[in-house]
Coordinates of C-alpha atoms and ligand atoms in Angstrom, one line a residue:
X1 CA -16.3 2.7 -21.8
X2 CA -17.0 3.6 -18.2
X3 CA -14.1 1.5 -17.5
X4 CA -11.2 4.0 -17.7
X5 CA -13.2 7.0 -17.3
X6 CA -10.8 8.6 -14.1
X7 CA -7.2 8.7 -14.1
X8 CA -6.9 6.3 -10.9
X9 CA -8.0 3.3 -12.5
X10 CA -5.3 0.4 -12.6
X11 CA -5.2 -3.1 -13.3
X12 CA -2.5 -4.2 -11.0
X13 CA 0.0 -6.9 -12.1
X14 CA 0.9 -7.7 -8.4
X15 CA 0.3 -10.4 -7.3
X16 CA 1.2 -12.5 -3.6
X17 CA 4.0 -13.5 -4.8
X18 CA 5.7 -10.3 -5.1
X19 CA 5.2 -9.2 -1.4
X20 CA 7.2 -11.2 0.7
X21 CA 6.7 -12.0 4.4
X22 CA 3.7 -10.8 6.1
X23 CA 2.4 -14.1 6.4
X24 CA -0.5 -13.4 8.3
X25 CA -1.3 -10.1 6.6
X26 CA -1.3 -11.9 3.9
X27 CA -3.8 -14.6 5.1
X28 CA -6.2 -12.2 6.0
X29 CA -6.2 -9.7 2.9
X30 CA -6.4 -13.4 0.8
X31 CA -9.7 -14.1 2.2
X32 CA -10.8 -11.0 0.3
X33 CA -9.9 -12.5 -2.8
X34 CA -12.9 -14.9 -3.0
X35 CA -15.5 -12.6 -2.6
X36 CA -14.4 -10.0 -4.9
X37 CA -14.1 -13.4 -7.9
X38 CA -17.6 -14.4 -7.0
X39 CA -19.5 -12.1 -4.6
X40 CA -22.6 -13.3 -5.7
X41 CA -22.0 -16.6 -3.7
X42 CA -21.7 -14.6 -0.9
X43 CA -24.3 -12.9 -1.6
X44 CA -26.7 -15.8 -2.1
X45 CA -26.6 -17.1 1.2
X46 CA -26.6 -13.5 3.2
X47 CA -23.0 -13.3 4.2
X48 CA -22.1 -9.5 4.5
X49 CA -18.2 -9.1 4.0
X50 CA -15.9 -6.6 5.6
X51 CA -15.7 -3.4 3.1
X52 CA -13.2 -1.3 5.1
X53 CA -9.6 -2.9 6.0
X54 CA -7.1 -0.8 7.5
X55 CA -3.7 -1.8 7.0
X56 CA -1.4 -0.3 9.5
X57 CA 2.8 -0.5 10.1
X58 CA 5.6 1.3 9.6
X59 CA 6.6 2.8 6.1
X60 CA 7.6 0.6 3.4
X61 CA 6.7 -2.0 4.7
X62 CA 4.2 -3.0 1.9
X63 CA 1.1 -1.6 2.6
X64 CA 0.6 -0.4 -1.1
X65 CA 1.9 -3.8 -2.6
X66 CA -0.6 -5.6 -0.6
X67 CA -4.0 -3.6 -1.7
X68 CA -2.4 -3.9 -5.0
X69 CA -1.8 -7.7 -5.0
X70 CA -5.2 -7.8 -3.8
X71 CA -6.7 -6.3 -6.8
X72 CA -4.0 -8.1 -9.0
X73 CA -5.4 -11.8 -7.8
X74 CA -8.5 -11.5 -7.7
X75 CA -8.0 -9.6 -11.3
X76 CA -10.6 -6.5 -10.6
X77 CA -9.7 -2.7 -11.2
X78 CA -7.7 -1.4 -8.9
X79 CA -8.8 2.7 -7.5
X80 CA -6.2 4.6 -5.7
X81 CA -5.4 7.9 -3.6
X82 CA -3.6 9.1 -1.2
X83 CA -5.0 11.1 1.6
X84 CA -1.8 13.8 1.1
X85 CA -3.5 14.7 -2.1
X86 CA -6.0 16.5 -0.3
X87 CA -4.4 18.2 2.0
X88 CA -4.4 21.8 0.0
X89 CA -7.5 21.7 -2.1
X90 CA -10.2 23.8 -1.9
X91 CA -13.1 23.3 0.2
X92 CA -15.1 21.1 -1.5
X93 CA -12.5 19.4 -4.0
X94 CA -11.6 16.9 -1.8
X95 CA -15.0 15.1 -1.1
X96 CA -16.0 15.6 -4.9
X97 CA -13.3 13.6 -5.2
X98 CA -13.6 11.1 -2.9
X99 CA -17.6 11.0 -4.3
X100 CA -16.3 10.1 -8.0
X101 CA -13.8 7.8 -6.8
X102 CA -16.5 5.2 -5.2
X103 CA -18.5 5.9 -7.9
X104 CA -16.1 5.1 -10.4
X105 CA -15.3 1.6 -8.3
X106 CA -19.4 1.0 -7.5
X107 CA -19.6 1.3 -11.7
X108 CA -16.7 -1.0 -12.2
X109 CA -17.8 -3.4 -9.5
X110 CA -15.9 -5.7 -8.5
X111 CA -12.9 -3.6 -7.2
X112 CA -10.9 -2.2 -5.1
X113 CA -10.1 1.1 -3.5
X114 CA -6.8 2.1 -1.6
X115 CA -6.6 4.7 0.0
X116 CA -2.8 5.7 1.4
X117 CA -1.6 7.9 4.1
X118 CA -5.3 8.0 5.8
X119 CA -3.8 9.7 8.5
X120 CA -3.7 13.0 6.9
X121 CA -6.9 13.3 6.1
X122 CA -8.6 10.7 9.1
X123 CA -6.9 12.5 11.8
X124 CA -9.3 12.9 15.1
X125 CA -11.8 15.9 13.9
X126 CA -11.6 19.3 15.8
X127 CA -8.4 19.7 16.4
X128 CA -7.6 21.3 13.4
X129 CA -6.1 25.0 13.4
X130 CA -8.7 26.4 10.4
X131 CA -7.1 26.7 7.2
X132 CA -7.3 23.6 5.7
X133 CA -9.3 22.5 8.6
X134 CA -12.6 22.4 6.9
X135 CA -11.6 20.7 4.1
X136 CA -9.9 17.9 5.4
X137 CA -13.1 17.7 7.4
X138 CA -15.2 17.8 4.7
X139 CA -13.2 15.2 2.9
X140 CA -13.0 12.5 5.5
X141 CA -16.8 13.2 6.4
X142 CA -17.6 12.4 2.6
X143 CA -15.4 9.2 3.1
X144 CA -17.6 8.0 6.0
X145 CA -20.9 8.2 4.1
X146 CA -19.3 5.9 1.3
X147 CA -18.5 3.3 3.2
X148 CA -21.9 3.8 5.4
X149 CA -23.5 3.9 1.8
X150 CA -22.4 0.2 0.8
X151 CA -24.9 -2.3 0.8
X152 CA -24.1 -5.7 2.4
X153 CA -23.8 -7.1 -1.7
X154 CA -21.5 -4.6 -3.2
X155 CA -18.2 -6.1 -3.9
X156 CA -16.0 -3.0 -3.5
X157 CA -13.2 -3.3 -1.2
X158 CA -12.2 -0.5 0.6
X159 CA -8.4 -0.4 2.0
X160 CA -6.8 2.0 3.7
X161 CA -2.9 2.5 4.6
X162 CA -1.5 4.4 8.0
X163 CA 1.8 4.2 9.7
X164 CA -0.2 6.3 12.8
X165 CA -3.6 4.2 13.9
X166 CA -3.2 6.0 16.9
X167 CA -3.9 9.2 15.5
X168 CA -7.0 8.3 13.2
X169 CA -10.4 9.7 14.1
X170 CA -12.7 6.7 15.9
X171 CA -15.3 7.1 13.8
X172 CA -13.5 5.3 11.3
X173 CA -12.5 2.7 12.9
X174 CA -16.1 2.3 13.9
X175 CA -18.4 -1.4 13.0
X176 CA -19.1 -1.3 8.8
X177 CA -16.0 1.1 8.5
X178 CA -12.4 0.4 9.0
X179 CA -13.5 -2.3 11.2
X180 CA -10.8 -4.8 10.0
X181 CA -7.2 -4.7 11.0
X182 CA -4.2 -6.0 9.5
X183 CA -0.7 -5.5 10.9
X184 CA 2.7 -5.3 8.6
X185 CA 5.4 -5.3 10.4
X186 CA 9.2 -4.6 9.7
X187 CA 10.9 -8.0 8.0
X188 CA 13.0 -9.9 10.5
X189 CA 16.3 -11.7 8.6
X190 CA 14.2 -14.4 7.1
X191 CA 11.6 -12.2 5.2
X192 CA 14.5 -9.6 4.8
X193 CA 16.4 -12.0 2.3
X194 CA 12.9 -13.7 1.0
X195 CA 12.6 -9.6 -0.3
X196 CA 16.2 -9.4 -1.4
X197 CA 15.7 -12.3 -3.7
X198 CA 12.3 -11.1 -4.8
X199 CA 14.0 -7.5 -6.3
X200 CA 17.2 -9.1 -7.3
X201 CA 15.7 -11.6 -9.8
X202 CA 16.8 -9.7 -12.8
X203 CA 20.1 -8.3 -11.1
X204 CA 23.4 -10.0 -12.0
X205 CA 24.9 -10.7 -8.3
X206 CA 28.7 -11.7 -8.3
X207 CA 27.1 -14.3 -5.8
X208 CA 23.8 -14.7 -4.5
X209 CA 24.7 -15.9 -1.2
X210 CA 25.8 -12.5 -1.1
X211 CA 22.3 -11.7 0.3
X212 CA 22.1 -14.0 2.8
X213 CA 25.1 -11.4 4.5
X214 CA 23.0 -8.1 3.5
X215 CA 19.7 -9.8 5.0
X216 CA 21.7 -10.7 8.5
X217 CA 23.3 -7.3 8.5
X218 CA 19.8 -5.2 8.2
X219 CA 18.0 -5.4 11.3
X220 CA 15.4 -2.4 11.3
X221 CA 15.4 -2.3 7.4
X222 CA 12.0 -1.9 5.8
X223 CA 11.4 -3.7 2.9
X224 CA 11.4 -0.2 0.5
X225 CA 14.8 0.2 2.2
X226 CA 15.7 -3.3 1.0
X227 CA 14.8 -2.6 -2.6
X228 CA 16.6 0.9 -2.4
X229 CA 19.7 -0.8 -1.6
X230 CA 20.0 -3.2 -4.2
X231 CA 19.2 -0.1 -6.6
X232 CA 22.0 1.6 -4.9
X233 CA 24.6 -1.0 -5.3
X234 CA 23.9 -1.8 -9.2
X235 CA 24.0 2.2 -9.7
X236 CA 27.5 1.5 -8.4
X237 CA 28.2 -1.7 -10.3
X238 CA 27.7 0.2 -13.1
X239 CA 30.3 3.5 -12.2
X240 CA 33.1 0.8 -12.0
X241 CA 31.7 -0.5 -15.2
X242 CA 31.5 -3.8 -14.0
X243 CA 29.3 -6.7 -15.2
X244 CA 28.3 -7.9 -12.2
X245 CA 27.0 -6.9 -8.8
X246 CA 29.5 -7.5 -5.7
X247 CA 29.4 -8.5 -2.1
X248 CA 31.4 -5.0 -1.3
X249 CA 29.1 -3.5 -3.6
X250 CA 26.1 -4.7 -1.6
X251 CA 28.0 -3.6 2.2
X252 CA 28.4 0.0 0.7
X253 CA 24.9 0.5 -0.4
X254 CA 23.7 -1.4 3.1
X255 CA 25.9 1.3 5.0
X256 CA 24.7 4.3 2.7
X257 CA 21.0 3.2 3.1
X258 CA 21.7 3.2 7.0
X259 CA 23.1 6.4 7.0
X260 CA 20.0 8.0 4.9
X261 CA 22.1 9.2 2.2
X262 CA 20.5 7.3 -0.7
X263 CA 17.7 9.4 -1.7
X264 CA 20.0 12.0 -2.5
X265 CA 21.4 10.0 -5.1
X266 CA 18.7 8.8 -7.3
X267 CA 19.5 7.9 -11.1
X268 CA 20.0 11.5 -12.7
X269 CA 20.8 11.5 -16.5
Ligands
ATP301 P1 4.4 3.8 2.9 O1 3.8 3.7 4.2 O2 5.8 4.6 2.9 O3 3.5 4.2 1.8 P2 4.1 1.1 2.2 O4 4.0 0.3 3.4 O5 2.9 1.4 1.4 O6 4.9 2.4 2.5 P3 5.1 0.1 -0.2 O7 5.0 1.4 -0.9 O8 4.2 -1.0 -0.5 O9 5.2 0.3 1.3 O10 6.6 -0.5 -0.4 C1 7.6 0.2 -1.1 C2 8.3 -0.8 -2.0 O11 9.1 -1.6 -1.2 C3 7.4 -1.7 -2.7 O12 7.0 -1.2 -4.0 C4 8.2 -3.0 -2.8 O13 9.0 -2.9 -4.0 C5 9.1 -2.9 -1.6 N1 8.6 -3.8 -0.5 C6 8.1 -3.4 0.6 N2 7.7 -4.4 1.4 C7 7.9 -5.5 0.6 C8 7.6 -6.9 0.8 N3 7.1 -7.4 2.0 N4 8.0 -7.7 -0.2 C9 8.5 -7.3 -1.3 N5 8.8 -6.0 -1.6 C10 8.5 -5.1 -0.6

């Protein structure tokens, strides 16, 4: 019953398969998979396991998809926010929040929490210009005493997403809190077309060594980028009414991506 009591409560179907690349991001956030299966073996023999991991790089480059693949192989609920959702609440919203959220998680135990965009709430304290100040305050100081409140055996995972570690306030990043680091970085040409041929499985491609081109052609490309311009060039597969996706197809999405005009041109009925 308790189960699906808050709105943020997922199962995630992600699993490592779906996030390609980040080989040793990967290794690391794996490790977390055994305890959160069986935490009482850890817990038998004393071993205290990280609860706060930051996962820092640039955007898109699958910081969610990770924290969700984590939850979606070990198979545990799956609690998320993002720290933009608190930016204009009211004093006092935000940490109530927060408060239920790692409740929620404690109750559903094992699980894990992701928190997105930390930065806008984690940024260093008193520097803020009032307004929303206080409560951003308020907020990140209620997500401190969470994680201070775990005890070494409760198997809630705490991870946290931010493009800008160099903003965040130390205190987080102090011992028992975010005291775990794992780096994504952009994909070089190698991950690039391992992502390419994870989100055009379902596509119909005129030829798939089509994306061996698109993957040598995309240095800088973040892997969101990569999935938006598949998405762009079977939108316009389908204005030429054609059955299948093209190489020239695939080059005019790749130059429309670069140039930033995609978002304006999302599906519309
Ligand atoms: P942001 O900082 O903007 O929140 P993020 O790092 O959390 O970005 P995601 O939201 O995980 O990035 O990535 C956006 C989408 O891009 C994902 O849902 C996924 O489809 C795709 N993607 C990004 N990186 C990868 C990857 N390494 N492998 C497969 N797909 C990826």
């Amino acid at each position: 019953t308790g189960r699906f009591a808050t709105p943020t409560e997922q199962r995630s179907p992600v699993t490592f398969a779906d996030v390609a690349g980040q080989d040793q991001a990967k290794k690391e956030v794996a490790e977390l998979v055994e305890f959160l299966r069986e935490p009482e073996r850890f817990g038998k023999v004393g071993a205290e396991v990280p609860h706060g991991v930051l996962l820092m790089g640039p955007p898109g480059t699958g910081k969610t998809l990770l924290a969700r693949a984590l939850a979606g192989e070990a198979e545990v609920p799956f609690f998320s926010t993002s720290g933009s959702e608190f930016i204009e609440v009211f004093v006092g919203v935000g940490a109530g929040r927060v408060r239920r959220m790692f409740e929620a998680a404690r109750n559903a135990a094992p699980a894990v929490i992701f928190i997105d965009e930390l930065d806008s709430i984690g940024r260093t304290r008193g520097t803020g210009l009032g307004g929303g100040h206080d409560e951003r305050e308020q907020t990140l100081n209620q997500i401190l005493a969470e994680l201070d409140g775990f005890g070494g055996k409760e198997a809630v995972v705490v991870l946290a997403a931010t493009n800008r570690p160099d903003v965040l306030d130390p205190a987080l990043l102090r011992p028992g809190r975010f005291d775990r680091h794992v780096i994504l970085n952009l994909p070089d040409k190698t991950a690039r077309r391992a992502i390419l041929d994870i989100h055009a499985r379902d596509l119909p491609l005129a030829d798939p060594a089509d994306l061996g081109t698109i993957a040598e052609g995309t240095p800088g490309f973040s892997g969101a980028d990569l999935k938006n311009l598949l998405n762009e060039a079977a939108i316009q597969a389908a204005r030429r009414r054609a059955a299948t996706i093209t190489g020239a197809d695939l080059q005019e999405a790749r130059d429309k991506v670069m140039m930033g005009t995609v978002r304006t041109l999302a599906i519309q009925p």
